[in-house]
Short mmCIF file of the C-alpha atoms (twelve columns), coordinates in Angstrom:
data_MODEL
# 
_entry.id   MODEL 
# 
loop_
_atom_site.group_PDB 
_atom_site.id 
_atom_site.type_symbol 
_atom_site.label_atom_id 
_atom_site.label_alt_id 
_atom_site.label_comp_id 
_atom_site.label_asym_id 
_atom_site.label_seq_id 
_atom_site.Cartn_x 
_atom_site.Cartn_y 
_atom_site.Cartn_z 
_atom_site.pdbx_PDB_model_num 
ATOM 1   C CA . UNK A 1   -6.849  80.250 126.494 1 
ATOM 2   C CA . UNK A 2   -10.233 78.836 125.786 1 
ATOM 3   C CA . UNK A 3   -11.901 81.629 125.189 1 
ATOM 4   C CA . UNK A 4   -8.952  82.912 122.709 1 
ATOM 5   C CA . UNK A 5   -9.748  79.541 120.906 1 
ATOM 6   C CA . UNK A 6   -13.039 80.055 120.731 1 
ATOM 7   C CA . UNK A 7   -12.796 83.415 118.826 1 
ATOM 8   C CA . UNK A 8   -10.506 81.313 115.987 1 
ATOM 9   C CA . UNK A 9   -13.208 78.831 115.701 1 
ATOM 10  C CA . UNK A 10  -10.327 76.129 116.482 1 
ATOM 11  C CA . UNK A 11  -11.249 72.660 116.429 1 
ATOM 12  C CA . UNK A 12  -9.296  70.419 118.474 1 
ATOM 13  C CA . UNK A 13  -7.762  67.191 116.787 1 
ATOM 14  C CA . UNK A 14  -6.763  64.937 119.872 1 
ATOM 15  C CA . UNK A 15  -8.159  61.688 120.060 1 
ATOM 16  C CA . UNK A 16  -7.486  58.976 122.613 1 
ATOM 17  C CA . UNK A 17  -5.618  58.580 125.866 1 
ATOM 18  C CA . UNK A 18  -2.363  58.031 124.704 1 
ATOM 19  C CA . UNK A 19  0.292   60.655 126.438 1 
ATOM 20  C CA . UNK A 20  2.011   62.882 124.501 1 
ATOM 21  C CA . UNK A 21  4.610   63.595 127.064 1 
ATOM 22  C CA . UNK A 22  6.718   60.735 128.991 1 
ATOM 23  C CA . UNK A 23  8.978   62.077 131.724 1 
ATOM 24  C CA . UNK A 24  10.288  60.978 135.028 1 
ATOM 25  C CA . UNK A 25  7.601   62.346 137.039 1 
ATOM 26  C CA . UNK A 26  4.894   60.837 134.904 1 
ATOM 27  C CA . UNK A 27  2.910   61.516 131.815 1 
ATOM 28  C CA . UNK A 28  0.384   63.368 130.348 1 
ATOM 29  C CA . UNK A 29  -1.532  64.731 127.197 1 
ATOM 30  C CA . UNK A 30  0.016   68.536 127.078 1 
ATOM 31  C CA . UNK A 31  0.424   68.675 123.227 1 
ATOM 32  C CA . UNK A 32  -2.502  69.882 121.466 1 
ATOM 33  C CA . UNK A 33  -3.465  70.113 118.114 1 
ATOM 34  C CA . UNK A 34  -5.908  72.542 116.474 1 
ATOM 35  C CA . UNK A 35  -7.050  73.344 113.255 1 
ATOM 36  C CA . UNK A 36  -9.798  75.581 111.784 1 
ATOM 37  C CA . UNK A 37  -13.337 74.607 111.005 1 
ATOM 38  C CA . UNK A 38  -12.500 74.833 107.009 1 
ATOM 39  C CA . UNK A 39  -9.758  72.296 107.608 1 
ATOM 40  C CA . UNK A 40  -11.221 69.816 109.933 1 
ATOM 41  C CA . UNK A 41  -13.238 67.917 107.224 1 
ATOM 42  C CA . UNK A 42  -10.027 67.375 105.462 1 
ATOM 43  C CA . UNK A 43  -8.104  65.626 108.278 1 
ATOM 44  C CA . UNK A 44  -7.553  61.939 107.653 1 
ATOM 45  C CA . UNK A 45  -5.930  60.983 110.722 1 
ATOM 46  C CA . UNK A 46  -4.589  62.173 114.159 1 
ATOM 47  C CA . UNK A 47  -2.212  59.875 115.970 1 
ATOM 48  C CA . UNK A 48  0.611   59.713 118.723 1 
ATOM 49  C CA . UNK A 49  3.981   58.169 117.106 1 
ATOM 50  C CA . UNK A 50  6.330   55.900 119.160 1 
ATOM 51  C CA . UNK A 51  9.309   56.652 117.360 1 
ATOM 52  C CA . UNK A 52  12.182  58.214 119.108 1 
ATOM 53  C CA . UNK A 53  12.117  62.108 119.060 1 
ATOM 54  C CA . UNK A 54  15.226  62.433 121.408 1 
ATOM 55  C CA . UNK A 55  12.811  64.531 123.747 1 
ATOM 56  C CA . UNK A 56  10.430  63.582 126.446 1 
ATOM 57  C CA . UNK A 57  7.422   64.669 124.079 1 
ATOM 58  C CA . UNK A 58  5.909   62.285 121.341 1 
ATOM 59  C CA . UNK A 59  5.604   63.319 117.694 1 
ATOM 60  C CA . UNK A 60  1.995   63.884 116.456 1 
ATOM 61  C CA . UNK A 61  1.457   62.660 113.175 1 
ATOM 62  C CA . UNK A 62  -1.556  63.882 111.124 1 
ATOM 63  C CA . UNK A 63  -2.886  63.710 107.550 1 
ATOM 64  C CA . UNK A 64  -4.580  66.210 105.739 1 
ATOM 65  C CA . UNK A 65  -6.253  65.699 102.482 1 
ATOM 66  C CA . UNK A 66  -5.003  67.768 99.384  1 
ATOM 67  C CA . UNK A 67  -8.134  70.073 98.633  1 
ATOM 68  C CA . UNK A 68  -7.014  69.329 94.820  1 
ATOM 69  C CA . UNK A 69  -7.259  65.615 95.312  1 
ATOM 70  C CA . UNK A 70  -9.848  64.079 93.004  1 
ATOM 71  C CA . UNK A 71  -12.131 61.206 94.563  1 
ATOM 72  C CA . UNK A 72  -12.011 59.364 91.485  1 
ATOM 73  C CA . UNK A 73  -9.887  56.611 90.434  1 
ATOM 74  C CA . UNK A 74  -7.169  57.808 88.256  1 
ATOM 75  C CA . UNK A 75  -7.531  55.802 84.928  1 
ATOM 76  C CA . UNK A 76  -3.808  56.501 83.821  1 
ATOM 77  C CA . UNK A 77  -1.278  54.495 85.526  1 
ATOM 78  C CA . UNK A 78  2.626   55.081 85.501  1 
ATOM 79  C CA . UNK A 79  4.413   52.763 83.385  1 
ATOM 80  C CA . UNK A 80  8.191   53.823 83.714  1 
ATOM 81  C CA . UNK A 81  10.394  51.367 84.093  1 
ATOM 82  C CA . UNK A 82  13.530  50.989 86.266  1 
ATOM 83  C CA . UNK A 83  16.620  51.053 83.573  1 
ATOM 84  C CA . UNK A 84  19.130  49.908 86.333  1 
ATOM 85  C CA . UNK A 85  17.283  46.559 86.436  1 
ATOM 86  C CA . UNK A 86  17.220  45.860 82.663  1 
ATOM 87  C CA . UNK A 87  18.194  42.294 81.492  1 
ATOM 88  C CA . UNK A 88  19.592  43.122 78.158  1 
ATOM 89  C CA . UNK A 89  19.451  39.335 77.107  1 
ATOM 90  C CA . UNK A 90  16.004  38.670 78.007  1 
ATOM 91  C CA . UNK A 91  14.783  42.008 76.473  1 
ATOM 92  C CA . UNK A 92  16.420  40.898 73.253  1 
ATOM 93  C CA . UNK A 93  15.182  37.393 73.468  1 
ATOM 94  C CA . UNK A 94  11.349  38.849 73.490  1 
ATOM 95  C CA . UNK A 95  11.703  41.375 70.974  1 
ATOM 96  C CA . UNK A 96  13.411  39.030 68.635  1 
ATOM 97  C CA . UNK A 97  11.051  35.902 69.114  1 
ATOM 98  C CA . UNK A 98  8.211   38.679 68.414  1 
ATOM 99  C CA . UNK A 99  6.619   40.159 65.126  1 
ATOM 100 C CA . UNK A 100 4.680   42.929 63.756  1 
ATOM 101 C CA . UNK A 101 1.828   42.041 61.177  1 
ATOM 102 C CA . UNK A 102 1.734   44.059 57.922  1 
ATOM 103 C CA . UNK A 103 -1.234  46.534 58.247  1 
ATOM 104 C CA . UNK A 104 -1.685  50.408 58.404  1 
ATOM 105 C CA . UNK A 105 0.922   52.436 59.726  1 
ATOM 106 C CA . UNK A 106 -0.853  53.329 63.167  1 
ATOM 107 C CA . UNK A 107 -1.484  49.268 63.743  1 
ATOM 108 C CA . UNK A 108 2.254   48.641 62.692  1 
ATOM 109 C CA . UNK A 109 3.552   51.457 64.814  1 
ATOM 110 C CA . UNK A 110 1.054   50.299 67.752  1 
ATOM 111 C CA . UNK A 111 1.997   46.561 67.367  1 
ATOM 112 C CA . UNK A 112 5.544   47.507 67.558  1 
ATOM 113 C CA . UNK A 113 5.432   49.428 70.744  1 
ATOM 114 C CA . UNK A 114 3.144   46.725 72.297  1 
ATOM 115 C CA . UNK A 115 6.071   44.220 71.599  1 
ATOM 116 C CA . UNK A 116 8.505   46.662 73.410  1 
ATOM 117 C CA . UNK A 117 6.438   47.552 76.336  1 
ATOM 118 C CA . UNK A 118 5.932   43.536 76.666  1 
ATOM 119 C CA . UNK A 119 9.465   43.165 76.405  1 
ATOM 120 C CA . UNK A 120 10.233  46.057 79.199  1 
ATOM 121 C CA . UNK A 121 7.492   44.314 81.299  1 
ATOM 122 C CA . UNK A 122 9.485   41.006 81.103  1 
ATOM 123 C CA . UNK A 123 13.005  42.346 81.489  1 
ATOM 124 C CA . UNK A 124 12.570  45.128 84.165  1 
ATOM 125 C CA . UNK A 125 10.737  46.431 87.298  1 
ATOM 126 C CA . UNK A 126 8.699   49.042 87.622  1 
ATOM 127 C CA . UNK A 127 10.131  52.428 88.990  1 
ATOM 128 C CA . UNK A 128 8.998   53.891 91.968  1 
ATOM 129 C CA . UNK A 129 8.010   57.107 91.863  1 
ATOM 130 C CA . UNK A 130 8.489   57.680 95.547  1 
ATOM 131 C CA . UNK A 131 11.912  57.572 96.443  1 
ATOM 132 C CA . UNK A 132 12.921  56.439 99.680  1 
ATOM 133 C CA . UNK A 133 14.292  59.268 101.993 1 
ATOM 134 C CA . UNK A 134 18.098  58.806 102.362 1 
ATOM 135 C CA . UNK A 135 19.144  59.026 106.440 1 
ATOM 136 C CA . UNK A 136 21.318  62.018 107.507 1 
ATOM 137 C CA . UNK A 137 24.671  61.642 106.993 1 
ATOM 138 C CA . UNK A 138 25.833  60.832 110.322 1 
ATOM 139 C CA . UNK A 139 23.267  57.773 110.609 1 
ATOM 140 C CA . UNK A 140 25.264  54.210 111.594 1 
ATOM 141 C CA . UNK A 141 24.334  51.181 111.832 1 
ATOM 142 C CA . UNK A 142 25.258  51.337 115.533 1 
ATOM 143 C CA . UNK A 143 23.116  54.309 116.168 1 
ATOM 144 C CA . UNK A 144 20.250  52.172 114.500 1 
ATOM 145 C CA . UNK A 145 20.625  48.853 117.087 1 
ATOM 146 C CA . UNK A 146 20.605  51.762 119.673 1 
ATOM 147 C CA . UNK A 147 17.698  53.435 118.724 1 
ATOM 148 C CA . UNK A 148 15.709  50.122 118.782 1 
ATOM 149 C CA . UNK A 149 17.005  48.986 122.136 1 
ATOM 150 C CA . UNK A 150 16.192  52.894 123.304 1 
ATOM 151 C CA . UNK A 151 12.549  51.955 122.057 1 
ATOM 152 C CA . UNK A 152 12.211  48.677 123.355 1 
ATOM 153 C CA . UNK A 153 13.501  50.019 126.871 1 
ATOM 154 C CA . UNK A 154 10.804  52.696 126.840 1 
ATOM 155 C CA . UNK A 155 7.998   50.434 125.863 1 
ATOM 156 C CA . UNK A 156 8.817   48.478 129.007 1 
ATOM 157 C CA . UNK A 157 9.385   51.226 131.180 1 
ATOM 158 C CA . UNK A 158 5.794   52.703 130.110 1 
ATOM 159 C CA . UNK A 159 4.223   49.316 130.729 1 
ATOM 160 C CA . UNK A 160 5.666   49.136 134.190 1 
ATOM 161 C CA . UNK A 161 4.021   51.818 135.436 1 
ATOM 162 C CA . UNK A 162 2.909   51.178 139.058 1 
ATOM 163 C CA . UNK A 163 4.438   48.050 139.235 1 
ATOM 164 C CA . UNK A 164 7.424   46.643 141.807 1 
ATOM 165 C CA . UNK A 165 9.889   46.666 138.587 1 
ATOM 166 C CA . UNK A 166 8.937   50.211 137.595 1 
ATOM 167 C CA . UNK A 167 12.681  51.778 138.966 1 
ATOM 168 C CA . UNK A 168 14.558  48.953 137.234 1 
ATOM 169 C CA . UNK A 169 12.916  49.465 133.780 1 
ATOM 170 C CA . UNK A 170 13.175  53.372 134.253 1 
ATOM 171 C CA . UNK A 171 17.016  52.910 135.122 1 
ATOM 172 C CA . UNK A 172 17.554  50.699 131.933 1 
ATOM 173 C CA . UNK A 173 15.660  53.564 129.822 1 
ATOM 174 C CA . UNK A 174 17.604  56.177 131.071 1 
ATOM 175 C CA . UNK A 175 21.082  54.176 130.566 1 
ATOM 176 C CA . UNK A 176 19.581  53.429 126.842 1 
ATOM 177 C CA . UNK A 177 18.567  56.656 125.940 1 
ATOM 178 C CA . UNK A 178 22.004  58.111 127.675 1 
ATOM 179 C CA . UNK A 179 24.034  55.704 125.247 1 
ATOM 180 C CA . UNK A 180 22.009  56.895 122.110 1 
ATOM 181 C CA . UNK A 181 22.532  60.287 122.772 1 
ATOM 182 C CA . UNK A 182 26.105  59.739 123.217 1 
ATOM 183 C CA . UNK A 183 26.637  57.532 120.140 1 
ATOM 184 C CA . UNK A 184 24.683  60.322 118.321 1 
ATOM 185 C CA . UNK A 185 27.044  63.188 119.224 1 
ATOM 186 C CA . UNK A 186 29.983  61.015 118.757 1 
ATOM 187 C CA . UNK A 187 28.985  60.229 115.314 1 
ATOM 188 C CA . UNK A 188 27.765  63.680 114.006 1 
ATOM 189 C CA . UNK A 189 31.459  64.925 115.655 1 
ATOM 190 C CA . UNK A 190 33.542  62.497 113.511 1 
ATOM 191 C CA . UNK A 191 31.233  62.782 110.403 1 
ATOM 192 C CA . UNK A 192 31.258  66.561 110.732 1 
ATOM 193 C CA . UNK A 193 35.258  66.087 110.163 1 
ATOM 194 C CA . UNK A 194 34.957  63.946 107.462 1 
ATOM 195 C CA . UNK A 195 32.872  66.264 105.534 1 
ATOM 196 C CA . UNK A 196 35.013  69.201 106.050 1 
ATOM 197 C CA . UNK A 197 37.822  67.076 104.445 1 
ATOM 198 C CA . UNK A 198 36.001  65.821 101.481 1 
ATOM 199 C CA . UNK A 199 35.321  69.450 100.722 1 
ATOM 200 C CA . UNK A 200 39.174  69.795 99.621  1 
ATOM 201 C CA . UNK A 201 38.873  66.518 97.465  1 
ATOM 202 C CA . UNK A 202 35.418  66.821 95.848  1 
ATOM 203 C CA . UNK A 203 33.961  70.488 96.004  1 
ATOM 204 C CA . UNK A 204 30.441  69.308 94.674  1 
ATOM 205 C CA . UNK A 205 30.612  65.681 96.479  1 
ATOM 206 C CA . UNK A 206 28.506  65.194 99.561  1 
ATOM 207 C CA . UNK A 207 29.203  68.446 101.496 1 
ATOM 208 C CA . UNK A 208 27.677  70.466 98.805  1 
ATOM 209 C CA . UNK A 209 24.854  68.854 98.528  1 
ATOM 210 C CA . UNK A 210 23.739  68.719 102.217 1 
ATOM 211 C CA . UNK A 211 24.760  72.513 102.481 1 
ATOM 212 C CA . UNK A 212 22.636  73.287 99.335  1 
ATOM 213 C CA . UNK A 213 19.817  71.198 100.828 1 
ATOM 214 C CA . UNK A 214 19.444  73.453 104.124 1 
ATOM 215 C CA . UNK A 215 19.556  76.495 101.534 1 
ATOM 216 C CA . UNK A 216 16.439  75.723 99.504  1 
ATOM 217 C CA . UNK A 217 13.976  78.375 99.802  1 
ATOM 218 C CA . UNK A 218 10.080  77.846 100.555 1 
ATOM 219 C CA . UNK A 219 8.185   76.385 98.182  1 
ATOM 220 C CA . UNK A 220 6.168   79.053 96.021  1 
ATOM 221 C CA . UNK A 221 2.634   78.940 96.915  1 
ATOM 222 C CA . UNK A 222 0.339   77.485 94.326  1 
ATOM 223 C CA . UNK A 223 -2.473  79.903 92.869  1 
ATOM 224 C CA . UNK A 224 -5.843  78.937 94.720  1 
ATOM 225 C CA . UNK A 225 -8.482  81.130 92.324  1 
ATOM 226 C CA . UNK A 226 -10.013 78.793 89.811  1 
ATOM 227 C CA . UNK A 227 -10.274 81.353 87.172  1 
ATOM 228 C CA . UNK A 228 -6.330  81.855 87.499  1 
ATOM 229 C CA . UNK A 229 -5.345  78.254 87.241  1 
ATOM 230 C CA . UNK A 230 -7.563  77.555 84.108  1 
ATOM 231 C CA . UNK A 231 -6.161  81.056 82.452  1 
ATOM 232 C CA . UNK A 232 -2.670  79.916 82.908  1 
ATOM 233 C CA . UNK A 233 -3.239  76.176 81.725  1 
ATOM 234 C CA . UNK A 234 -5.133  77.760 78.507  1 
ATOM 235 C CA . UNK A 235 -2.274  79.700 77.721  1 
ATOM 236 C CA . UNK A 236 0.303   77.309 78.289  1 
ATOM 237 C CA . UNK A 237 -1.453  74.216 76.668  1 
ATOM 238 C CA . UNK A 238 -3.885  75.616 74.065  1 
ATOM 239 C CA . UNK A 239 -6.146  73.100 73.017  1 
ATOM 240 C CA . UNK A 240 -5.229  71.188 69.584  1 
ATOM 241 C CA . UNK A 241 -8.518  69.936 67.746  1 
ATOM 242 C CA . UNK A 242 -7.895  66.199 67.269  1 
ATOM 243 C CA . UNK A 243 -7.926  65.054 63.464  1 
ATOM 244 C CA . UNK A 244 -6.709  62.280 61.162  1 
ATOM 245 C CA . UNK A 245 -2.862  61.528 61.380  1 
ATOM 246 C CA . UNK A 246 -0.519  63.803 59.766  1 
ATOM 247 C CA . UNK A 247 -0.255  63.038 55.930  1 
ATOM 248 C CA . UNK A 248 2.606   64.562 53.631  1 
ATOM 249 C CA . UNK A 249 1.651   66.147 50.250  1 
ATOM 250 C CA . UNK A 250 2.934   63.755 47.653  1 
ATOM 251 C CA . UNK A 251 3.438   63.592 43.775  1 
ATOM 252 C CA . UNK A 252 1.473   61.701 41.130  1 
ATOM 253 C CA . UNK A 253 3.595   58.737 40.655  1 
ATOM 254 C CA . UNK A 254 6.536   59.595 42.687  1 
ATOM 255 C CA . UNK A 255 8.348   56.706 44.339  1 
ATOM 256 C CA . UNK A 256 9.318   56.657 47.532  1 
ATOM 257 C CA . UNK A 257 12.380  55.070 48.511  1 
ATOM 258 C CA . UNK A 258 12.429  52.764 51.734  1 
ATOM 259 C CA . UNK A 259 14.653  53.352 54.617  1 
ATOM 260 C CA . UNK A 260 17.856  51.473 54.500  1 
ATOM 261 C CA . UNK A 261 19.733  50.340 57.239  1 
ATOM 262 C CA . UNK A 262 22.179  52.847 57.344  1 
ATOM 263 C CA . UNK A 263 19.668  55.337 57.920  1 
ATOM 264 C CA . UNK A 264 18.283  53.243 60.816  1 
ATOM 265 C CA . UNK A 265 21.653  52.621 62.641  1 
ATOM 266 C CA . UNK A 266 21.934  56.773 62.160  1 
ATOM 267 C CA . UNK A 267 18.940  57.393 64.264  1 
ATOM 268 C CA . UNK A 268 19.872  54.684 66.719  1 
ATOM 269 C CA . UNK A 269 23.346  56.074 67.096  1 
ATOM 270 C CA . UNK A 270 21.246  59.671 67.718  1 
ATOM 271 C CA . UNK A 271 19.364  58.064 70.589  1 
ATOM 272 C CA . UNK A 272 21.029  59.461 74.182  1 
ATOM 273 C CA . UNK A 273 20.932  56.441 76.745  1 
ATOM 274 C CA . UNK A 274 21.188  58.519 79.603  1 
ATOM 275 C CA . UNK A 275 18.352  61.149 78.564  1 
ATOM 276 C CA . UNK A 276 15.344  60.825 80.320  1 
ATOM 277 C CA . UNK A 277 12.553  58.816 78.429  1 
ATOM 278 C CA . UNK A 278 9.293   60.032 76.918  1 
ATOM 279 C CA . UNK A 279 5.902   59.867 77.950  1 
ATOM 280 C CA . UNK A 280 5.680   55.943 77.379  1 
ATOM 281 C CA . UNK A 281 8.383   55.466 79.907  1 
ATOM 282 C CA . UNK A 282 10.641  53.115 77.879  1 
ATOM 283 C CA . UNK A 283 14.224  53.906 78.546  1 
ATOM 284 C CA . UNK A 284 16.174  54.933 75.820  1 
ATOM 285 C CA . UNK A 285 18.445  51.958 76.310  1 
ATOM 286 C CA . UNK A 286 16.015  49.277 75.576  1 
ATOM 287 C CA . UNK A 287 14.968  51.283 72.669  1 
ATOM 288 C CA . UNK A 288 18.250  50.980 71.205  1 
ATOM 289 C CA . UNK A 289 18.326  47.300 71.816  1 
ATOM 290 C CA . UNK A 290 14.968  46.503 70.358  1 
ATOM 291 C CA . UNK A 291 16.617  48.170 67.253  1 
ATOM 292 C CA . UNK A 292 19.477  46.267 67.175  1 
ATOM 293 C CA . UNK A 293 17.414  42.994 68.095  1 
ATOM 294 C CA . UNK A 294 14.998  43.421 65.034  1 
ATOM 295 C CA . UNK A 295 16.042  45.827 62.588  1 
ATOM 296 C CA . UNK A 296 13.797  44.201 60.022  1 
ATOM 297 C CA . UNK A 297 10.777  44.925 62.043  1 
ATOM 298 C CA . UNK A 298 11.947  48.944 62.407  1 
ATOM 299 C CA . UNK A 299 12.614  49.382 58.833  1 
ATOM 300 C CA . UNK A 300 9.194   47.463 57.440  1 
ATOM 301 C CA . UNK A 301 7.298   49.986 60.217  1 
ATOM 302 C CA . UNK A 302 9.199   53.071 58.850  1 
ATOM 303 C CA . UNK A 303 8.930   52.408 55.309  1 
ATOM 304 C CA . UNK A 304 5.427   52.141 55.511  1 
ATOM 305 C CA . UNK A 305 4.774   55.228 57.185  1 
ATOM 306 C CA . UNK A 306 7.187   56.902 54.786  1 
ATOM 307 C CA . UNK A 307 5.498   55.394 51.805  1 
ATOM 308 C CA . UNK A 308 1.919   55.889 53.039  1 
ATOM 309 C CA . UNK A 309 2.656   59.538 54.340  1 
ATOM 310 C CA . UNK A 310 1.319   58.983 57.629  1 
ATOM 311 C CA . UNK A 311 3.086   59.356 61.100  1 
ATOM 312 C CA . UNK A 312 0.997   58.003 63.856  1 
ATOM 313 C CA . UNK A 313 1.198   61.178 66.257  1 
ATOM 314 C CA . UNK A 314 -1.298  61.462 69.238  1 
ATOM 315 C CA . UNK A 315 -0.988  63.956 72.115  1 
ATOM 316 C CA . UNK A 316 -2.319  61.457 74.544  1 
ATOM 317 C CA . UNK A 317 -0.313  58.365 73.415  1 
ATOM 318 C CA . UNK A 318 2.810   60.010 72.318  1 
ATOM 319 C CA . UNK A 319 5.785   57.840 72.669  1 
ATOM 320 C CA . UNK A 320 9.095   57.408 71.516  1 
ATOM 321 C CA . UNK A 321 8.999   55.246 68.692  1 
ATOM 322 C CA . UNK A 322 6.648   57.832 66.993  1 
ATOM 323 C CA . UNK A 323 9.184   60.944 67.921  1 
ATOM 324 C CA . UNK A 324 11.892  58.691 66.395  1 
ATOM 325 C CA . UNK A 325 10.109  58.670 63.136  1 
ATOM 326 C CA . UNK A 326 10.285  62.271 62.833  1 
ATOM 327 C CA . UNK A 327 13.883  62.201 63.901  1 
ATOM 328 C CA . UNK A 328 14.618  59.611 61.464  1 
ATOM 329 C CA . UNK A 329 13.541  61.745 58.100  1 
ATOM 330 C CA . UNK A 330 14.206  64.771 59.579  1 
ATOM 331 C CA . UNK A 331 17.974  64.702 60.343  1 
# 
């Protein structure tokens, strides 16, 4: 075996003396983790997990650094808010007490967005991009308690090796493990019957989602060639030369009517609350509340943009307010 691994240039990751196998006759390190020499420098950690695995073998957890991960800290932070935690009264109070000083179209639009983002910070929690994985459909509170008891019994049994109470702790661990397995088997059988009954009443409900999660195909492999990646990015996202803000042609002496309240309410009604927010992360429901709280501020900002023919638009700082400026006058 060693000769075969030597030909493969494999590197052993196992460290420490924590056993990977715990049986009735004893414990040992029989589970080995090998990686190639090119992958070894990217291994961040290797540990033997203490979680219950429903087996005599312990789970082995190791982390590998992504090859495309940059070591430089990111300068752009996510500012998406959780719309479910929105306190409408607090949001409206913050927006109502704010003001936007007269100035250029860019400055007024930027100040208005600062007011909206500040109100979002005061009335909502930030959304966590890492969603917590839901437990399996057959998991119950009883199984969770039995699992904790089983883990505790196993730790006591491992610590009692070579002592007088080893046999007693071994019997307790075997009993706790037997109860946990029986509870899991009973819960699986009961929940499976419930899922079969739910299919008739809710075709696209939980049974459908569970079945589809098992039928997902493997993820497509990402291209590794830098030239191929650059070519695809250049074709999909062509570079746009940065320049001054868009200015609409305007005839000499032409009077530009101010934005009316009816037009503002029309743009507000076209905002879908359940649609995904823009790059700024401001929920659409918050944007509608802001318009309802201070329509005068929005009217002044919109009228200034229309009067000067300047509509702030940046590919790096694009926000929902600026998109609504275009929707307001194009519809």
